[in-house]
Amino acid sequence: MEVGPNPRKLSCSHFLIITMLVITAPDEQFTRVGVQILDRKDGSFIVRYRMYASYKNLKIDIKVKDKHVAKSPYILKGPVYHENCDCPREDSTAWLEDMSCPQAIPQIQRDLAHFPSIDPDKIAKEIPQRFGQRQSLCHYTIKENKIYIKTHGEHVGFRIFMDAILLSLTRKVKMPDVEFFVNLGDWPLEKKKSTQNLHPIFSWCGSTESKDIVMPTYDLTDSVLETMGRVSLDMMSVQANTGPPWEDKNTTAVWRGRDSRKERLELVKLSRKHPDIIDAAFTNFFFFKHDESLYGPIVKHISFFDFFKYKYQINIDGTVAAYRLPYLLAGNSVVLKQDSIYYEHFYNELQPWKHYIPFKSDLSDLLDKLQWAKDHDEEAKNIAKSGQEFARNNLMGDQILCYYFKLFQEYASLQVSEPKIRDGMEKVEQPDDDLFPCTCHRKTAKDEL
Ligand SMILES: *[C@@H]1O[C@H](CO)[C@@H](O)[C@H](O)[C@H]1NC(C)=O
């Protein structure tokens, strides 16, 4: 729920708003709901809550000086289920509507255009043969809203992220029967030039030189599922921690990271040559030989939110795309983004000079672009603002859930044979929630029938 934007009317009342937002379950003695109020410092607030139990109804009071604001009290007619409640909605069309999911997502159309049809029997055989033990792959089948998996390759730890989003989706909505392969590695895999006999592979990172089907990154997805829990940096928390206003930001460009790509080494060298223009340093050395005379010492991590003390954020590829871009965009600094063959699920909707300032992949014009930004402060500020708007409008949790669901739905519609539970697959179980078990009225009703 967003309150505002109505900055002037509510001026000086931040504290009052904070003290007067209450969420209760009218039918219960206790309400186990965690509430956070995030002040975006532009006159708008995000109020978010995480429930630890399910309730019949929730009532939300928002008051300033004892008076209800806008249409407060808001009643959420339930039942309102908590995240771990396994209570999928049968009617996925209604779910998509309630979630305000977009009708079509351009990146999904582009990715699936390479696959006029998908034959589960064929890919179940061919993909393991082709990529087999050399790559880290997960073979999933979702059947009657239950998830089955078989892993291929040695390093399959990252499957927890994929399991988590699939489990979360199947708790919320009935998923189509679908069979697919997820690449757990960094690099996209389907590099065939011709369009003959392409294999559909889901990856967290796409590239202009491959035909993998992109999904929101595990990092962004995890921050959605674990929001107000294990994860502290997410697309909402970042909005309340964007540092000083534009005018008061430090005009040295900033970057921190590890040495996962040659251009990053170049950036740090550039910074050491022009320390007044760029402050770039390594927090870790792993891939290359650490020559301290060239790259300086390893420095301590700075908190992500501290990046926003700086006006100019440099986004440069790591192994593949740098997965911090969503959070950088959500701040109120301007992003300078390296041209790159790699992209996340939303990059193709971003426009250079509108949402970010582009620079060449070899960094040859980075200093010029920084100078441009300094000479065109108002334009740079507007780019920062558009980038932020983009993040607020396209990269929030509900949109990530929409993206995944639509992706599986449209992929499933291309299948020309039945998805099957294959030999060697095991079931991925929903986590036990002993502490706050949930009664799903949808399931109960069905059982009674
Ligand atoms: C801005 O940041 C740079 C690099 O981190 C630092 O050296 C400089 O002192 C800062 N400037 C101000 C005005 O704080």
PDB file of N, CA and C and ligand atoms in Angstrom, residues 250 252 279 310, ligand 1:
ATOM      1  N   ASN A 250      27.602  13.606  -3.000  1.00  0.00           N
ATOM      2  CA  ASN A 250      29.012  13.704  -3.380  1.00  0.00           C
ATOM      3  C   ASN A 250      29.137  13.490  -4.896  1.00  0.00           C
ATOM      4  N   THR A 252      31.740  12.706  -6.664  1.00  0.00           N
ATOM      5  CA  THR A 252      32.675  11.675  -7.132  1.00  0.00           C
ATOM      6  C   THR A 252      31.841  10.445  -7.507  1.00  0.00           C
ATOM      7  N   ASP A 279      35.700   7.080  -7.511  1.00  0.00           N
ATOM      8  CA  ASP A 279      36.158   6.323  -6.356  1.00  0.00           C
ATOM      9  C   ASP A 279      35.734   4.866  -6.573  1.00  0.00           C
ATOM     10  N   TYR A 310      26.438   9.176  -3.037  1.00  0.00           N
ATOM     11  CA  TYR A 310      27.112   9.613  -4.252  1.00  0.00           C
ATOM     12  C   TYR A 310      26.111   9.812  -5.389  1.00  0.00           C
TER      13      TYR A 310
HETATM   14  C1  LIG B   1      33.441  12.688  -1.902  1.00  0.00           C
HETATM   15  O1  LIG B   1      33.901  11.363  -2.004  1.00  0.00           O
HETATM   16  C2  LIG B   1      35.297  11.258  -2.235  1.00  0.00           C
HETATM   17  C3  LIG B   1      35.613   9.812  -2.533  1.00  0.00           C
HETATM   18  O2  LIG B   1      34.964   8.911  -1.666  1.00  0.00           O
HETATM   19  C4  LIG B   1      36.037  11.805  -1.019  1.00  0.00           C
HETATM   20  O3  LIG B   1      37.416  11.696  -1.216  1.00  0.00           O
HETATM   21  C5  LIG B   1      35.643  13.258  -0.856  1.00  0.00           C
HETATM   22  O4  LIG B   1      36.225  13.775   0.319  1.00  0.00           O
HETATM   23  C6  LIG B   1      34.132  13.414  -0.775  1.00  0.00           C
HETATM   24  N1  LIG B   1      33.776  14.812  -0.848  1.00  0.00           N
HETATM   25  C7  LIG B   1      33.087  15.431   0.078  1.00  0.00           C
HETATM   26  C8  LIG B   1      32.794  16.862  -0.174  1.00  0.00           C
HETATM   27  O5  LIG B   1      32.679  14.861   1.060  1.00  0.00           O
END
